[in-house]
């Protein structure tokens, strides 16, 4: 628990506020004869992912590179990626309710995410565009988590110093990076973490 309540919060998108249905890629992989997990593991290869979230290539270019690495004929690989990417995730209603509670209590909330150029459209599609006081996108900053500059600029977007900004993410590397940058941080494990976060922000239970 923080010695003093946090005055603001930064929260990750994927794996925290946005959920991905694992049956979607699984169905595509089965349809095209790909081994389970092939799509995600290929897309998350750091040499492909890093330039996408660092603002060096577009999401479309990233997905093109993913398709070239799939063990499929070129056209089948393109179709498989397109079918997979049609699903843009769903919002966890419990987490969204918590975000709204934090803002209603006068604590600004920023979305802090490693993202591609599709982020703004996804937020609109998911109905999240107006749910944050700031949207901090690695694609737009050209700096990705866990770089210290990312957290410095994210805190600046909320007009708060790092020690007063609570950071929530499901990725251990991001959490460790935030702690190095002096942000009190929690690695998200699920909605069961919300009571702790409420206390850290001095919100009523």
Short mmCIF file of C-alpha atoms in Angstrom, two decimals:
data_model
loop_
_atom_site.label_atom_id
_atom_site.label_comp_id
_atom_site.label_asym_id
_atom_site.label_seq_id
_atom_site.Cartn_x
_atom_site.Cartn_y
_atom_site.Cartn_z
CA UNK A 1 0.00 0.00 0.00
CA UNK A 2 1.17 3.51 -0.76
CA UNK A 3 2.19 5.71 2.18
CA UNK A 4 0.08 8.45 0.64
CA UNK A 5 -2.89 7.92 -1.68
CA UNK A 6 -2.19 8.21 -5.38
CA UNK A 7 -3.61 11.30 -7.05
CA UNK A 8 -3.95 9.79 -10.54
CA UNK A 9 -3.86 6.47 -12.34
CA UNK A 10 -2.40 5.12 -15.57
CA UNK A 11 -3.94 1.89 -16.80
CA UNK A 12 -3.02 -0.48 -19.61
CA UNK A 13 -5.47 -1.48 -22.32
CA UNK A 14 -4.80 -5.03 -23.51
CA UNK A 15 -5.05 -7.63 -20.80
CA UNK A 16 -6.55 -5.16 -18.33
CA UNK A 17 -9.39 -3.13 -19.80
CA UNK A 18 -9.65 -4.90 -23.15
CA UNK A 19 -10.12 -8.66 -23.33
CA UNK A 20 -9.37 -10.80 -26.33
CA UNK A 21 -11.44 -13.91 -27.09
CA UNK A 22 -8.94 -16.80 -27.50
CA UNK A 23 -11.46 -18.78 -29.51
CA UNK A 24 -11.12 -16.33 -32.41
CA UNK A 25 -7.48 -17.06 -33.32
CA UNK A 26 -8.01 -20.70 -32.39
CA UNK A 27 -10.81 -21.01 -34.95
CA UNK A 28 -8.73 -19.33 -37.66
CA UNK A 29 -5.75 -21.56 -36.91
CA UNK A 30 -7.91 -24.67 -37.09
CA UNK A 31 -9.46 -23.50 -40.35
CA UNK A 32 -6.05 -22.99 -41.99
CA UNK A 33 -4.26 -25.94 -40.41
CA UNK A 34 -1.98 -23.84 -38.24
CA UNK A 35 -0.63 -25.06 -34.92
CA UNK A 36 -2.44 -23.60 -31.89
CA UNK A 37 -0.95 -20.28 -30.85
CA UNK A 38 0.82 -19.64 -34.15
CA UNK A 39 -0.87 -16.33 -34.93
CA UNK A 40 -0.23 -14.67 -31.59
CA UNK A 41 3.28 -16.01 -31.14
CA UNK A 42 4.23 -14.81 -34.61
CA UNK A 43 2.72 -11.37 -34.11
CA UNK A 44 4.42 -11.00 -30.73
CA UNK A 45 7.89 -11.77 -32.11
CA UNK A 46 9.82 -8.78 -30.82
CA UNK A 47 11.47 -7.97 -34.13
CA UNK A 48 7.98 -7.55 -35.63
CA UNK A 49 6.17 -6.09 -32.63
CA UNK A 50 8.73 -3.47 -31.60
CA UNK A 51 8.61 -1.33 -34.77
CA UNK A 52 4.80 -1.52 -34.74
CA UNK A 53 4.47 -0.14 -31.20
CA UNK A 54 7.38 2.26 -31.65
CA UNK A 55 5.58 4.06 -34.44
CA UNK A 56 7.99 2.94 -37.13
CA UNK A 57 5.51 0.89 -39.16
CA UNK A 58 1.73 0.85 -39.43
CA UNK A 59 -0.50 -1.90 -38.11
CA UNK A 60 -1.16 -2.99 -41.70
CA UNK A 61 2.56 -3.29 -42.34
CA UNK A 62 2.99 -5.27 -39.13
CA UNK A 63 0.24 -7.69 -40.10
CA UNK A 64 1.75 -8.05 -43.57
CA UNK A 65 5.02 -9.12 -41.97
CA UNK A 66 3.14 -11.57 -39.75
CA UNK A 67 1.49 -13.10 -42.82
CA UNK A 68 4.86 -13.58 -44.53
CA UNK A 69 6.02 -15.72 -41.61
CA UNK A 70 3.05 -18.06 -41.50
CA UNK A 71 3.67 -21.54 -42.96
CA UNK A 72 0.93 -21.04 -45.56
CA UNK A 73 0.65 -20.06 -49.21
CA UNK A 74 0.77 -16.27 -49.54
CA UNK A 75 -2.93 -15.68 -50.20
CA UNK A 76 -4.04 -18.08 -47.47
CA UNK A 77 -1.71 -16.37 -45.01
CA UNK A 78 -3.18 -12.96 -45.87
CA UNK A 79 -6.73 -14.23 -45.45
CA UNK A 80 -5.93 -15.90 -42.14
CA UNK A 81 -4.51 -12.67 -40.71
CA UNK A 82 -7.46 -10.63 -41.99
CA UNK A 83 -9.96 -13.02 -40.43
CA UNK A 84 -8.09 -12.98 -37.12
CA UNK A 85 -7.83 -9.20 -37.00
CA UNK A 86 -11.53 -8.59 -37.57
CA UNK A 87 -12.03 -9.23 -33.86
CA UNK A 88 -11.03 -6.08 -31.97
CA UNK A 89 -11.67 -7.34 -28.45
CA UNK A 90 -14.27 -6.50 -25.82
CA UNK A 91 -14.31 -4.25 -22.77
CA UNK A 92 -14.20 -5.71 -19.28
CA UNK A 93 -17.25 -4.02 -17.70
CA UNK A 94 -15.92 -4.38 -14.15
CA UNK A 95 -12.67 -2.62 -15.01
CA UNK A 96 -14.48 0.12 -16.90
CA UNK A 97 -16.75 0.70 -13.91
CA UNK A 98 -13.66 1.06 -11.74
CA UNK A 99 -12.12 3.59 -14.14
CA UNK A 100 -15.31 5.61 -13.98
CA UNK A 101 -15.32 5.48 -10.19
CA UNK A 102 -11.73 6.75 -10.08
CA UNK A 103 -12.54 9.68 -12.34
CA UNK A 104 -15.76 10.44 -10.48
CA UNK A 105 -13.69 10.74 -7.30
CA UNK A 106 -11.59 13.45 -8.94
CA UNK A 107 -8.57 11.30 -9.79
CA UNK A 108 -7.56 11.66 -13.46
CA UNK A 109 -7.09 8.42 -15.38
CA UNK A 110 -4.83 7.97 -18.36
CA UNK A 111 -4.71 5.06 -20.76
CA UNK A 112 -1.05 4.07 -21.11
CA UNK A 113 -0.55 1.48 -23.80
CA UNK A 114 1.88 0.06 -26.30
CA UNK A 115 -0.25 0.44 -29.39
CA UNK A 116 -0.33 0.79 -33.15
CA UNK A 117 -2.03 3.35 -35.36
CA UNK A 118 -5.32 1.48 -34.89
CA UNK A 119 -5.66 2.55 -31.25
CA UNK A 120 -7.87 5.60 -31.71
CA UNK A 121 -10.24 3.72 -34.00
CA UNK A 122 -10.38 0.79 -31.61
CA UNK A 123 -11.22 3.08 -28.70
CA UNK A 124 -14.05 4.59 -30.70
CA UNK A 125 -15.29 1.16 -31.75
CA UNK A 126 -15.22 -0.05 -28.14
CA UNK A 127 -16.94 3.06 -26.84
CA UNK A 128 -13.92 4.12 -24.79
CA UNK A 129 -12.94 7.40 -26.44
CA UNK A 130 -14.40 9.60 -23.68
CA UNK A 131 -13.43 7.36 -20.76
CA UNK A 132 -9.95 8.83 -20.07
CA UNK A 133 -8.39 12.14 -19.20
CA UNK A 134 -5.45 11.32 -21.45
CA UNK A 135 -4.54 8.63 -23.98
CA UNK A 136 -0.84 7.84 -24.03
CA UNK A 137 0.04 5.74 -27.06
CA UNK A 138 3.51 4.39 -27.73
CA UNK A 139 2.81 4.69 -31.46
CA UNK A 140 2.17 8.41 -31.12
CA UNK A 141 5.03 9.04 -28.68
CA UNK A 142 7.46 6.90 -30.71
CA UNK A 143 8.52 5.49 -27.33
CA UNK A 144 7.21 2.24 -25.87
CA UNK A 145 6.92 0.73 -22.41
CA UNK A 146 9.04 0.04 -20.39
CA UNK A 147 11.23 2.98 -21.48
CA UNK A 148 11.52 5.64 -18.72
CA UNK A 149 10.58 8.38 -21.19
CA UNK A 150 7.24 6.71 -21.81
CA UNK A 151 6.31 6.97 -18.13
CA UNK A 152 7.66 10.50 -17.79
CA UNK A 153 5.51 11.68 -20.66
CA UNK A 154 2.50 9.69 -19.47
CA UNK A 155 2.66 11.38 -16.06
CA UNK A 156 3.09 14.76 -17.73
CA UNK A 157 -0.10 14.10 -19.70
CA UNK A 158 -1.92 13.89 -16.37
CA UNK A 159 -0.03 16.87 -14.95
CA UNK A 160 1.29 14.81 -12.04
CA UNK A 161 4.71 13.77 -10.75
CA UNK A 162 5.52 10.01 -11.07
CA UNK A 163 5.38 9.19 -7.32
CA UNK A 164 1.73 10.27 -7.27
CA UNK A 165 0.62 8.22 -10.29
CA UNK A 166 -0.53 4.64 -9.77
CA UNK A 167 0.33 2.41 -12.75
CA UNK A 168 -1.59 -0.78 -13.58
CA UNK A 169 -0.44 -3.27 -16.22
CA UNK A 170 -0.54 -7.03 -16.76
CA UNK A 171 3.01 -7.14 -18.18
CA UNK A 172 5.80 -7.63 -15.67
CA UNK A 173 8.39 -5.79 -17.78
CA UNK A 174 6.15 -2.73 -17.97
CA UNK A 175 5.52 -2.81 -14.23
CA UNK A 176 9.21 -3.08 -13.44
CA UNK A 177 9.95 -0.23 -15.84
CA UNK A 178 7.33 1.94 -14.19
CA UNK A 179 8.81 1.28 -10.77
CA UNK A 180 12.24 2.31 -12.03
CA UNK A 181 10.57 5.53 -13.20
CA UNK A 182 9.27 6.04 -9.61
CA UNK A 183 5.62 5.17 -10.23
CA UNK A 184 3.90 2.96 -7.64
CA UNK A 185 2.79 0.03 -9.75
CA UNK A 186 0.69 -3.12 -9.65
CA UNK A 187 0.88 -6.09 -11.97
CA UNK A 188 -2.73 -6.79 -12.87
CA UNK A 189 -3.98 -10.31 -12.27
CA UNK A 190 -7.71 -9.65 -12.65
CA UNK A 191 -10.65 -7.76 -11.15
CA UNK A 192 -9.73 -9.22 -7.76
CA UNK A 193 -7.06 -6.50 -7.67
CA UNK A 194 -9.63 -3.70 -7.68
CA UNK A 195 -10.11 -3.52 -3.86
CA UNK A 196 -6.36 -2.97 -3.44
CA UNK A 197 -6.34 -0.29 -6.13
CA UNK A 198 -9.31 1.45 -4.52
CA UNK A 199 -7.37 1.67 -1.25
CA UNK A 200 -4.25 2.91 -3.03
CA UNK A 201 -6.36 5.74 -4.48
CA UNK A 202 -8.21 6.38 -1.21
CA UNK A 203 -11.57 5.47 -2.72
CA UNK A 204 -14.37 4.05 -0.62
CA UNK A 205 -14.64 0.26 -0.72
#
